[in-house]
Amino acid sequence: MKKVTILAMLFAIIPLVIHTQARAEEKYSRPKVAIMPFELNAAADLAYLPAGVEAMLASRLGSRGGVAVIDRQAVRKAMDDSGGADPAVIGSAVGAELVLKGSITAMGNLISLDLRAVRVIGEAADERFYATANSPGEVIAAIDQLVVEVGRNMFKGGLKQSGSEVRFGPVGPAQVEPPKEEKGAQGSGGDQALHPDRLFREAAPVAPAIPPIGAVAASAAGLPGRPEMISRSQSLDLEMQDLDVGDVFGDGSQVVIMADEHQLHAYRQEGNKLVEAGKIPAPPKFARVVALNLADLNGNGRAEIYISTISDNTPYSYIVEWDGTGFATLSEKQPWHLRPVNLPGRGLVLLGQRADADRPVREGLYVLTLADGKLVAGEKLALPDAVNLFEFIMADFNGDSQAEVAAVDDGGVLSLYGADGEVLWRGSDTYAHTVRYIGKSAGAVSEKTNRNVPSRLIAADVNGDGRPELVVMKNPSGVAALLKTIGSFTGSSVQFLTWNGISFVDVWNTGEIGSYLVDYQLIMTPAGTPSRLYLGLITKKSGLTFGDYRSVLAVYPLAAVTR
């Protein structure tokens, strides 16, 4: 409440900032910029953010960018008169050379600013820019980043340095004198009005980007208590079902593969922006995607994409790979659920599980090989009877040179099984539960007609102690008893758990995430240290509508571990 009150006071004085700035603008012929109202994708208690961000952006553009920001009322009048929100139309109506249109998305503590910049006068341009803040206190820094990027990309002459201030170069060949800062009418108080971020920063101290679990734990893990800024991609108009990250082109780059129910998408990363990188064959029209995984099982240096799809309860899985010019299908319409798994002592193998006539899956996981486009079953994997294909990971968690099995059941209960099948530990929280399922979508109340497809489990030595940690998603309390909708999963986190001899304990986690966490992937360096944690998230387009979702990618940079 205190923070919101202070922020409200801040935004109340911002009109004074703009008025002071407007008087200075009259003295110079500067590039003119129009800022359209920001869209808010967040809870109602953040309703103050759009006006505040617009005002702070205007202040930064004027005082640091050296441009003239057109009065907001004139922009809104132009929007009302035109009956629309086309930036080019608005820019022409108010005489702006550049129009900025943005949105704000809040995911827990993470705040994302998406900005579209449209150049109306001169050479046409339409570019998008993105910045993130880990708390309201970091919004100013995110806006500063946007101002620099807009200036560098949208104005001829780029940016000019004037003392400690960054200013835009001119739009045309004539040099433009930068504006002079003026004192406000209230003496020393005017200086605060001209730089409202001082009050903002004092009112909202910066929170750690990734909350440490404690100084000792963070130090022992070799992981950062405060790494560089978490990045967030633009919002994508798809309802993500799963994602994975890997080197699908064989060039050493990490490519993001996302799936919605009926289509797959390959993206390269350019800064915070995801750019389409090839068309992946779609599953049969009547099938929906329930899982995807990347692995280079054929050893050619390019990760294949293994896609599990079903129609009703019949698997129609397929495999595709980049062949140098496009994504080619290696196998299709296979009656197996598929998952590449790293087995201790054996390396990567492809495992499969069949569906059953009256149950989601048939007991038994088999090692599969690909021959002439068909998957052929080999040996049956020795696992506890209760463990199914998507629910487990094998690793030597306790350092006894034998592989244990960490698994989640259909209710999200996490267990650790010894090499002899004995239960060594069973958690009381809910883990890895998602809205994905295999089996039939409906049936009698007394029947169990579907089974949850959990988020992935990962085993990796993240703290350099010679034993792998378990990377797993922890769900909000009580999620297993709730209706399985995207909204019920807000508050999940990714945890790095280490085995201490009698239980799993938390080494590090992301903190609660205020969006539906679809899935994630941990990327390690060639030296075996944690590099990046990729998260696939779903947010609503509007807090007032049911459904209508957008997907984003968030990336946590992780510090290299000193061995």
Coordinates of C-alpha atoms in Angstrom, one line a residue:
M1 CA 0.0 0.0 0.0
K2 CA 2.8 2.4 0.9
K3 CA 4.6 1.8 -2.4
V4 CA 1.4 2.4 -4.4
T5 CA 0.7 5.6 -2.5
I6 CA 4.1 7.0 -3.2
L7 CA 3.9 6.0 -6.8
A8 CA 0.5 7.7 -7.1
M9 CA 2.0 10.9 -5.6
L10 CA 4.8 10.6 -8.1
F11 CA 2.5 10.3 -11.1
A12 CA 0.5 13.3 -9.8
I13 CA 3.6 15.5 -10.2
I14 CA 4.5 14.3 -13.6
P15 CA 2.2 16.7 -15.4
L16 CA 4.3 19.5 -13.9
V17 CA 7.3 17.8 -15.4
I18 CA 5.8 17.7 -18.9
H19 CA 4.6 21.3 -18.6
T20 CA 8.1 22.5 -17.6
Q21 CA 9.5 20.4 -20.5
A22 CA 7.0 21.9 -22.9
R23 CA 8.2 25.4 -22.2
A24 CA 11.7 24.4 -23.0
E25 CA 10.6 22.7 -26.2
E26 CA 9.2 26.0 -27.6
K27 CA 12.8 27.4 -27.9
Y28 CA 14.1 24.7 -30.2
S29 CA 13.2 23.1 -33.5
R30 CA 13.5 19.5 -32.4
P31 CA 12.3 16.1 -33.7
K32 CA 8.7 15.6 -32.6
V33 CA 7.5 12.4 -31.0
A34 CA 4.0 11.3 -30.2
I35 CA 3.4 8.8 -27.4
M36 CA 0.1 6.8 -27.7
P37 CA -1.5 5.4 -24.5
F38 CA 0.1 2.2 -23.2
E39 CA -1.9 -1.0 -23.0
L40 CA -1.8 -2.8 -19.6
N41 CA -1.7 -6.6 -19.3
A42 CA -1.7 -6.9 -15.5
A43 CA -3.9 -6.9 -12.4
A44 CA -6.0 -3.9 -11.4
D45 CA -3.6 -2.8 -8.6
L46 CA -1.1 -1.9 -11.3
A47 CA -3.5 0.4 -13.2
Y48 CA -1.3 3.4 -12.3
L49 CA 1.5 2.1 -14.5
P50 CA 0.5 3.1 -18.0
A51 CA 0.2 6.9 -17.3
G52 CA 3.3 6.8 -15.3
V53 CA 5.4 5.0 -17.9
E54 CA 4.1 7.3 -20.6
A55 CA 5.1 10.3 -18.6
M56 CA 8.5 9.0 -17.6
L57 CA 9.2 8.0 -21.3
A58 CA 8.2 11.6 -22.3
S59 CA 10.5 13.0 -19.7
R60 CA 13.4 10.9 -20.7
L61 CA 12.9 11.6 -24.4
G62 CA 12.8 15.3 -23.8
S63 CA 15.5 15.7 -21.2
R64 CA 17.9 13.0 -22.4
G65 CA 16.9 12.4 -26.0
G66 CA 16.6 16.0 -27.1
V67 CA 13.2 15.6 -28.8
A68 CA 9.9 17.4 -28.5
V69 CA 7.2 15.2 -27.1
I70 CA 3.7 16.2 -28.3
D71 CA 1.1 17.0 -25.7
R72 CA -0.7 13.8 -24.7
Q73 CA -4.1 15.5 -24.9
A74 CA -3.4 16.4 -28.6
V75 CA -2.5 12.7 -29.2
R76 CA -5.7 11.5 -27.6
K77 CA -7.8 14.0 -29.5
A78 CA -6.3 12.8 -32.7
M79 CA -7.1 9.2 -31.8
D80 CA -10.7 10.2 -31.0
D81 CA -11.1 12.1 -34.2
S82 CA -9.7 9.3 -36.4
G83 CA -11.7 6.6 -34.6
G84 CA -8.7 4.3 -34.4
A85 CA -5.2 3.7 -33.2
D86 CA -3.1 3.6 -36.3
P87 CA 0.3 5.2 -35.4
A88 CA 0.8 6.5 -38.9
V89 CA -2.6 8.2 -39.0
I90 CA -2.0 9.7 -35.5
G91 CA 1.5 10.9 -36.4
S92 CA 0.2 12.7 -39.5
A93 CA -2.6 14.3 -37.5
V94 CA -0.3 15.8 -34.8
G95 CA 2.7 16.5 -37.0
A96 CA 5.0 13.9 -35.3
E97 CA 8.0 12.5 -37.0
L98 CA 7.9 9.4 -34.8
V99 CA 5.0 7.7 -33.0
L100 CA 5.5 5.3 -30.1
K101 CA 2.9 2.8 -29.1
G102 CA 3.5 0.4 -26.2
S103 CA 2.2 -2.2 -23.8
I104 CA 3.1 -3.2 -20.2
T105 CA 2.9 -6.8 -19.1
A106 CA 3.4 -7.8 -15.4
M107 CA 4.3 -11.4 -14.6
G108 CA 4.7 -11.5 -10.8
N109 CA 7.5 -9.1 -10.0
L110 CA 8.7 -9.0 -13.7
I111 CA 7.4 -6.1 -15.7
S112 CA 7.9 -6.0 -19.4
L113 CA 7.7 -3.0 -21.7
D114 CA 7.0 -3.6 -25.3
L115 CA 7.3 -0.6 -27.6
R116 CA 6.4 -0.1 -31.3
A117 CA 8.1 2.8 -33.0
V118 CA 6.7 4.1 -36.3
R119 CA 8.5 6.8 -38.3
V120 CA 5.9 8.9 -40.2
I121 CA 8.1 11.6 -41.8
G122 CA 11.1 10.7 -43.9
E123 CA 12.1 7.2 -44.6
A124 CA 9.3 4.9 -43.4
A125 CA 10.2 2.5 -40.5
D126 CA 8.3 0.3 -38.1
E127 CA 10.4 -1.3 -35.4
R128 CA 9.7 -3.0 -32.1
F129 CA 11.7 -2.7 -28.9
Y130 CA 11.6 -4.5 -25.6
A131 CA 12.9 -4.0 -22.0
T132 CA 12.2 -5.7 -18.7
A133 CA 12.2 -4.6 -15.1
N134 CA 12.4 -7.0 -12.1
S135 CA 10.3 -4.6 -9.9
P136 CA 8.6 -1.2 -10.2
G137 CA 11.9 0.3 -8.9
E138 CA 13.7 -0.8 -12.1
V139 CA 11.1 0.6 -14.6
I140 CA 13.2 3.8 -15.0
A141 CA 16.3 1.7 -16.1
A142 CA 14.1 -0.2 -18.5
I143 CA 12.8 3.1 -20.0
D144 CA 16.3 4.4 -20.3
Q145 CA 17.2 1.3 -22.3
L146 CA 14.2 1.9 -24.6
V147 CA 15.2 5.6 -25.1
V148 CA 18.7 4.6 -26.2
E149 CA 17.5 1.9 -28.5
V150 CA 14.9 4.1 -30.1
G151 CA 17.4 6.9 -30.6
R152 CA 20.0 4.5 -32.1
N153 CA 17.6 2.9 -34.5
M154 CA 15.0 5.5 -35.4
F155 CA 16.9 8.7 -35.8
K156 CA 19.5 9.5 -38.4
G157 CA 22.8 10.4 -36.7
G158 CA 22.1 7.9 -33.9
L159 CA 22.9 9.2 -30.4
K160 CA 25.1 12.0 -29.3
Q161 CA 26.8 12.2 -25.9
S162 CA 26.5 15.6 -24.1
G163 CA 28.3 15.4 -20.8
S164 CA 26.6 12.7 -18.8
E165 CA 23.4 12.9 -20.9
V166 CA 22.6 10.8 -24.0
R167 CA 20.9 12.8 -26.7
F168 CA 19.5 11.9 -30.1
G169 CA 21.3 13.1 -33.2
P170 CA 19.2 15.2 -35.7
V171 CA 16.6 13.8 -38.0
G172 CA 17.9 15.9 -40.9
P173 CA 21.3 17.3 -41.7
A174 CA 20.9 20.4 -39.6
Q175 CA 22.3 20.2 -36.1
V176 CA 19.7 20.7 -33.4
E177 CA 20.6 22.4 -30.2
P178 CA 19.7 20.2 -27.2
P179 CA 17.2 21.6 -24.7
K180 CA 18.3 23.3 -21.6
E181 CA 17.1 21.9 -18.3
E182 CA 15.0 24.4 -16.3
K183 CA 14.3 24.6 -12.6
G184 CA 10.8 24.1 -11.6
A185 CA 8.7 26.9 -10.0
Q186 CA 9.1 25.5 -6.5
G187 CA 12.9 26.0 -6.2
S188 CA 14.7 22.9 -5.1
G189 CA 11.4 21.0 -5.5
G190 CA 11.5 21.8 -9.2
D191 CA 14.7 19.8 -9.6
Q192 CA 12.9 16.7 -8.2
A193 CA 10.0 17.3 -10.6
L194 CA 12.4 17.4 -13.5
H195 CA 13.9 14.1 -12.4
P196 CA 11.0 12.2 -10.9
D197 CA 13.0 8.9 -11.0
R198 CA 14.8 10.1 -7.9
L199 CA 11.7 9.8 -5.9
F200 CA 10.7 6.6 -7.7
R201 CA 14.0 4.9 -6.8
E202 CA 13.8 6.0 -3.2
A203 CA 10.2 4.9 -3.0
A204 CA 10.7 1.4 -4.6
P205 CA 14.1 -0.1 -3.8
V206 CA 15.4 -2.5 -6.4
A207 CA 14.7 -6.1 -5.6
P208 CA 17.1 -8.9 -6.6
A209 CA 16.4 -10.1 -10.1
I210 CA 16.6 -13.7 -8.8
P211 CA 15.8 -13.9 -5.1
P212 CA 18.7 -15.8 -3.3
I213 CA 17.7 -18.7 -1.1
G214 CA 20.2 -17.4 1.5
A215 CA 23.8 -16.2 1.4
V216 CA 25.2 -19.6 2.4
A217 CA 23.1 -21.5 -0.1
A218 CA 23.8 -19.1 -2.9
S219 CA 27.5 -19.1 -2.2
A220 CA 27.6 -22.9 -2.0
A221 CA 25.8 -23.2 -5.3
G222 CA 28.0 -20.8 -7.1
L223 CA 24.9 -19.2 -8.4
P224 CA 24.2 -15.4 -8.5
G225 CA 22.1 -13.6 -5.9
R226 CA 21.8 -10.7 -8.4
P227 CA 22.7 -11.6 -12.0
E228 CA 22.2 -9.4 -15.1
M229 CA 18.7 -8.4 -16.1
I230 CA 16.3 -11.2 -17.0
S231 CA 15.3 -10.9 -20.6
R232 CA 11.8 -11.3 -22.0
S233 CA 10.8 -11.7 -25.6
Q234 CA 7.9 -10.0 -27.3
S235 CA 4.5 -11.5 -26.9
L236 CA 3.6 -14.1 -29.4
D237 CA 0.0 -14.7 -30.5
L238 CA -0.1 -18.4 -29.7
E239 CA -1.1 -20.6 -26.8
M240 CA 2.1 -22.5 -26.1
Q241 CA 1.9 -26.1 -25.2
D242 CA 5.6 -27.0 -24.8
L243 CA 9.0 -25.7 -25.7
D244 CA 12.6 -26.9 -25.9
V245 CA 15.9 -25.2 -26.7
G246 CA 18.9 -26.7 -28.6
D247 CA 21.2 -26.6 -31.6
V248 CA 18.9 -27.7 -34.4
F249 CA 21.0 -26.0 -37.2
G250 CA 24.3 -27.5 -36.2
D251 CA 25.9 -24.0 -36.0
G252 CA 26.3 -23.9 -32.2
S253 CA 23.4 -21.5 -31.7
Q254 CA 20.5 -22.1 -29.3
V255 CA 17.2 -22.2 -31.2
V256 CA 13.9 -22.0 -29.4
I257 CA 11.3 -24.5 -30.6
M258 CA 7.7 -23.8 -29.4
A259 CA 4.5 -25.8 -30.0
D260 CA 0.9 -24.7 -29.8
E261 CA -1.7 -27.4 -30.1
H262 CA -1.4 -27.8 -33.9
Q263 CA 1.8 -26.1 -35.1
L264 CA 5.5 -25.9 -34.2
H265 CA 7.6 -22.7 -34.5
A266 CA 11.4 -22.3 -34.6
Y267 CA 12.9 -19.0 -33.4
R268 CA 16.3 -17.5 -33.3
Q269 CA 17.0 -14.8 -30.6
E270 CA 18.0 -11.3 -31.7
G271 CA 18.5 -9.6 -28.4
N272 CA 15.1 -9.8 -26.7
K273 CA 13.3 -10.5 -29.9
L274 CA 12.3 -13.9 -31.3
V275 CA 12.6 -14.2 -35.1
E276 CA 11.1 -17.0 -37.1
A277 CA 13.8 -19.4 -38.3
G278 CA 12.2 -22.0 -40.7
K279 CA 8.9 -23.7 -41.1
I280 CA 8.4 -27.0 -39.2
P281 CA 6.0 -29.6 -40.6
A282 CA 2.7 -29.6 -38.7
P283 CA 1.1 -32.7 -37.1
P284 CA -2.1 -34.2 -38.7
K285 CA -4.9 -31.7 -38.5
F286 CA -6.9 -33.9 -36.1
A287 CA -4.0 -34.4 -33.7
R288 CA -2.8 -32.1 -30.9
V289 CA 0.8 -31.6 -29.5
V290 CA 1.3 -32.8 -26.0
A291 CA 5.1 -32.8 -25.7
L292 CA 8.3 -31.9 -27.7
N293 CA 11.9 -32.6 -27.0
L294 CA 15.2 -32.0 -28.8
A295 CA 18.1 -34.4 -29.0
D296 CA 20.9 -35.3 -31.4
L297 CA 20.5 -39.1 -31.3
N298 CA 21.9 -39.8 -34.8
G299 CA 25.1 -37.9 -34.0
N300 CA 25.2 -35.6 -37.0
G301 CA 25.6 -32.4 -34.9
R302 CA 22.0 -31.3 -35.4
A303 CA 19.3 -31.9 -32.8
E304 CA 16.2 -33.7 -34.0
I305 CA 12.8 -32.6 -32.9
Y306 CA 10.7 -35.3 -31.3
I307 CA 7.0 -34.4 -31.3
S308 CA 4.3 -36.4 -29.4
T309 CA 0.8 -35.8 -30.7
I310 CA -2.4 -37.6 -30.0
S311 CA -6.0 -37.7 -31.5
D312 CA -8.4 -38.8 -28.8
N313 CA -6.0 -41.3 -27.2
T314 CA -4.1 -42.5 -30.2
P315 CA -0.5 -41.3 -30.6
Y316 CA 0.5 -39.8 -34.0
S317 CA 4.1 -38.9 -33.1
Y318 CA 6.7 -37.8 -35.6
I319 CA 10.4 -36.7 -35.9
V320 CA 11.8 -33.9 -38.0
E321 CA 15.3 -32.6 -38.6
W322 CA 17.0 -29.7 -40.4
D323 CA 18.6 -31.0 -43.6
G324 CA 20.5 -27.9 -44.6
T325 CA 17.7 -26.2 -46.5
G326 CA 14.6 -27.0 -44.4
F327 CA 13.0 -29.2 -41.8
A328 CA 12.5 -32.7 -43.2
T329 CA 10.3 -35.4 -41.7
L330 CA 12.3 -38.5 -40.6
S331 CA 9.3 -40.4 -39.3
E332 CA 5.6 -39.7 -38.9
K333 CA 2.3 -41.1 -37.6
Q334 CA 4.0 -43.4 -35.1
P335 CA 1.9 -45.1 -32.4
W336 CA 4.2 -44.2 -29.6
H337 CA 4.6 -41.3 -27.2
L338 CA 8.2 -40.2 -27.6
R339 CA 10.9 -38.9 -25.3
P340 CA 14.7 -38.8 -25.6
V341 CA 16.3 -39.7 -22.2
N342 CA 19.9 -39.6 -21.0
L343 CA 20.4 -42.9 -19.1
P344 CA 23.4 -43.1 -16.8
G345 CA 26.1 -45.3 -18.3
R346 CA 24.4 -45.4 -21.7
G347 CA 23.9 -41.9 -22.8
L348 CA 21.0 -40.6 -24.9
V349 CA 18.3 -43.1 -26.1
L350 CA 14.8 -42.7 -27.5
L351 CA 12.1 -44.1 -25.2
G352 CA 8.6 -44.8 -26.2
Q353 CA 5.3 -45.8 -24.5
R354 CA 2.1 -47.0 -26.1
A355 CA -1.4 -45.9 -25.4
D356 CA -4.0 -48.4 -24.2
A357 CA -7.5 -49.1 -25.2
D358 CA -9.2 -48.1 -21.9
R359 CA -6.4 -46.2 -20.2
P360 CA -4.1 -43.3 -21.2
V361 CA -1.0 -45.5 -21.4
R362 CA 0.0 -49.1 -21.5
E363 CA 2.6 -50.2 -18.9
G364 CA 6.1 -50.5 -20.2
L365 CA 8.8 -48.1 -21.5
Y366 CA 10.8 -49.4 -24.5
V367 CA 14.1 -48.3 -26.2
L368 CA 13.2 -47.4 -29.8
T369 CA 15.3 -47.3 -32.9
L370 CA 14.5 -45.7 -36.2
A371 CA 14.7 -47.9 -39.3
D372 CA 13.3 -46.9 -42.7
G373 CA 11.1 -44.2 -41.2
K374 CA 9.5 -46.6 -38.6
L375 CA 10.2 -46.9 -34.9
V376 CA 11.1 -50.4 -33.7
A377 CA 10.8 -51.4 -30.1
G378 CA 13.8 -53.0 -28.3
E379 CA 14.4 -53.7 -24.7
K380 CA 12.0 -52.8 -21.9
L381 CA 13.5 -50.3 -19.4
A382 CA 13.6 -51.5 -15.8
L383 CA 11.6 -48.9 -13.9
P384 CA 9.1 -48.9 -11.0
D385 CA 5.7 -49.9 -12.3
A386 CA 4.1 -46.6 -11.3
V387 CA 6.5 -44.5 -13.5
N388 CA 5.4 -43.5 -17.0
L389 CA 7.3 -41.9 -19.9
F390 CA 7.1 -38.2 -19.2
E391 CA 7.3 -38.4 -15.4
F392 CA 10.9 -39.3 -14.5
I393 CA 14.6 -38.7 -14.7
M394 CA 17.5 -41.0 -13.8
A395 CA 20.7 -39.8 -12.2
D396 CA 23.0 -40.6 -9.3
F397 CA 21.6 -38.0 -6.9
N398 CA 23.2 -39.5 -3.7
G399 CA 26.7 -40.2 -5.1
D400 CA 26.6 -44.0 -4.5
S401 CA 27.5 -44.8 -8.2
Q402 CA 24.0 -46.1 -8.8
A403 CA 21.2 -44.3 -10.6
E404 CA 18.1 -43.2 -8.6
V405 CA 14.8 -42.4 -10.2
A406 CA 13.1 -39.0 -9.5
A407 CA 9.5 -39.1 -10.6
V408 CA 6.2 -37.2 -10.3
D409 CA 2.9 -39.1 -10.3
D410 CA -0.3 -37.9 -11.9
G411 CA -1.2 -35.9 -8.8
G412 CA 2.1 -34.0 -8.9
V413 CA 3.7 -35.9 -6.0
L414 CA 7.5 -36.0 -6.3
S415 CA 9.3 -39.1 -5.2
L416 CA 12.9 -40.5 -5.3
Y417 CA 13.3 -44.2 -5.8
G418 CA 16.5 -46.1 -5.1
A419 CA 18.2 -48.5 -7.5
D420 CA 16.2 -51.4 -5.9
G421 CA 12.9 -49.5 -6.4
E422 CA 12.5 -48.6 -2.7
V423 CA 11.0 -45.1 -2.1
L424 CA 13.8 -43.0 -0.5
W425 CA 11.8 -39.8 -0.2
R426 CA 8.3 -38.5 -1.1
G427 CA 7.5 -34.8 -1.1
S428 CA 4.4 -33.1 0.3
D429 CA 4.2 -30.3 -2.3
T430 CA 2.9 -30.4 -5.8
Y431 CA 5.4 -30.5 -8.6
A432 CA 5.5 -30.3 -12.4
H433 CA 1.7 -30.3 -12.9
T434 CA 0.5 -28.7 -16.2
V435 CA -2.7 -28.3 -18.2
R436 CA -1.5 -30.9 -20.8
Y437 CA -2.8 -34.4 -20.7
I438 CA -2.9 -37.7 -22.6
G439 CA -5.9 -39.9 -22.8
K440 CA -9.5 -39.0 -23.5
S441 CA -10.8 -35.5 -22.8
A442 CA -14.0 -36.6 -21.0
G443 CA -15.7 -39.7 -19.5
A444 CA -17.6 -40.9 -16.5
V445 CA -16.9 -39.2 -13.2
S446 CA -15.8 -42.6 -11.8
E447 CA -13.3 -43.2 -14.6
K448 CA -9.8 -41.8 -14.9
T449 CA -9.8 -41.0 -18.6
N450 CA -6.7 -38.8 -18.9
R451 CA -3.2 -38.5 -17.3
N452 CA -1.2 -35.3 -16.8
V453 CA 1.8 -34.6 -19.0
P454 CA 4.2 -32.9 -16.5
S455 CA 6.9 -30.3 -17.2
R456 CA 10.3 -31.7 -17.8
L457 CA 12.6 -33.0 -15.0
I458 CA 16.3 -32.1 -15.5
A459 CA 19.4 -33.6 -13.7
A460 CA 22.5 -31.4 -13.9
D461 CA 25.4 -30.7 -11.5
V462 CA 24.8 -27.0 -11.1
N463 CA 26.9 -26.4 -8.0
G464 CA 30.0 -28.3 -8.9
D465 CA 30.0 -30.9 -6.1
G466 CA 30.2 -33.9 -8.4
R467 CA 26.5 -34.9 -7.9
P468 CA 23.6 -33.8 -10.1
E469 CA 20.9 -31.6 -8.8
L470 CA 17.2 -32.0 -9.7
V471 CA 15.7 -29.1 -11.6
V472 CA 11.9 -29.2 -11.3
M473 CA 8.9 -26.9 -11.3
K474 CA 7.1 -26.4 -8.0
N475 CA 3.4 -25.6 -8.4
P476 CA 1.3 -23.2 -6.2
S477 CA -0.1 -24.8 -3.1
G478 CA -3.1 -26.9 -3.7
V479 CA -3.0 -26.7 -7.5
A480 CA -3.6 -30.4 -7.9
A481 CA -7.1 -30.0 -6.4
L482 CA -8.0 -27.0 -8.5
L483 CA -9.7 -26.9 -11.9
K484 CA -6.8 -27.3 -14.4
T485 CA -6.9 -23.9 -16.1
I486 CA -4.0 -21.7 -16.9
G487 CA -5.0 -19.1 -14.3
S488 CA -4.8 -21.7 -11.5
F489 CA -1.0 -22.1 -12.0
T490 CA 0.0 -18.5 -11.3
G491 CA 2.8 -18.6 -8.7
S492 CA 4.9 -21.6 -9.9
S493 CA 8.7 -21.5 -9.6
V494 CA 11.6 -23.5 -10.9
Q495 CA 13.7 -25.0 -8.2
F496 CA 17.2 -26.5 -8.1
L497 CA 17.1 -29.3 -5.5
T498 CA 20.1 -31.2 -4.1
W499 CA 20.0 -34.5 -2.1
N500 CA 21.4 -34.2 1.4
G501 CA 21.1 -37.9 2.3
I502 CA 17.5 -37.9 3.6
S503 CA 15.7 -35.3 1.5
F504 CA 15.8 -32.9 -1.4
V505 CA 16.6 -29.3 -0.3
D506 CA 16.4 -26.1 -2.2
V507 CA 19.7 -24.7 -3.6
W508 CA 18.2 -21.9 -5.7
N509 CA 14.9 -21.0 -7.3
T510 CA 13.4 -18.4 -9.6
G511 CA 10.9 -17.1 -7.1
E512 CA 7.2 -17.2 -7.8
I513 CA 6.3 -16.5 -11.4
G514 CA 3.1 -14.6 -12.0
S515 CA 2.2 -16.4 -15.2
Y516 CA 1.5 -20.0 -16.3
L517 CA 4.9 -21.7 -16.6
V518 CA 4.5 -24.1 -19.6
D519 CA 7.9 -25.6 -19.5
Y520 CA 11.6 -24.7 -19.3
Q521 CA 15.1 -25.8 -20.3
L522 CA 18.5 -25.5 -18.6
I523 CA 21.5 -24.9 -20.9
M524 CA 24.9 -25.8 -19.6
T525 CA 28.2 -24.6 -21.0
P526 CA 30.7 -27.0 -22.6
A527 CA 32.6 -26.9 -19.3
G528 CA 29.5 -28.2 -17.5
T529 CA 28.5 -25.1 -15.7
P530 CA 25.0 -23.6 -15.8
S531 CA 24.6 -20.9 -18.5
R532 CA 20.9 -20.0 -19.0
L533 CA 17.5 -21.1 -17.9
Y534 CA 14.8 -20.7 -20.5
L535 CA 11.1 -20.4 -19.4
G536 CA 8.0 -20.6 -21.6
L537 CA 5.3 -18.5 -20.1
I538 CA 1.6 -17.7 -21.0
T539 CA -0.1 -14.4 -20.1
K540 CA -3.5 -13.2 -20.9
K541 CA -4.1 -10.5 -23.5
S542 CA -6.6 -8.9 -21.1
G543 CA -7.3 -9.5 -17.4
L544 CA -11.0 -9.3 -18.1
T545 CA -11.4 -12.1 -20.7
F546 CA -11.5 -15.8 -20.5
G547 CA -8.8 -17.5 -22.7
D548 CA -7.2 -15.3 -25.4
Y549 CA -3.6 -15.9 -24.4
R550 CA -0.2 -14.8 -25.5
S551 CA 3.1 -16.6 -25.1
V552 CA 6.5 -15.2 -24.1
L553 CA 10.0 -16.5 -23.5
A554 CA 12.0 -15.4 -20.4
V555 CA 15.7 -16.1 -20.0
Y556 CA 17.5 -16.2 -16.7
P557 CA 21.3 -15.8 -17.1
L558 CA 23.1 -18.0 -14.6
A559 CA 26.7 -17.3 -13.5
A560 CA 29.4 -19.9 -14.4
V561 CA 30.3 -22.1 -11.5
T562 CA 33.9 -22.1 -10.3
R563 CA 34.9 -25.8 -10.0

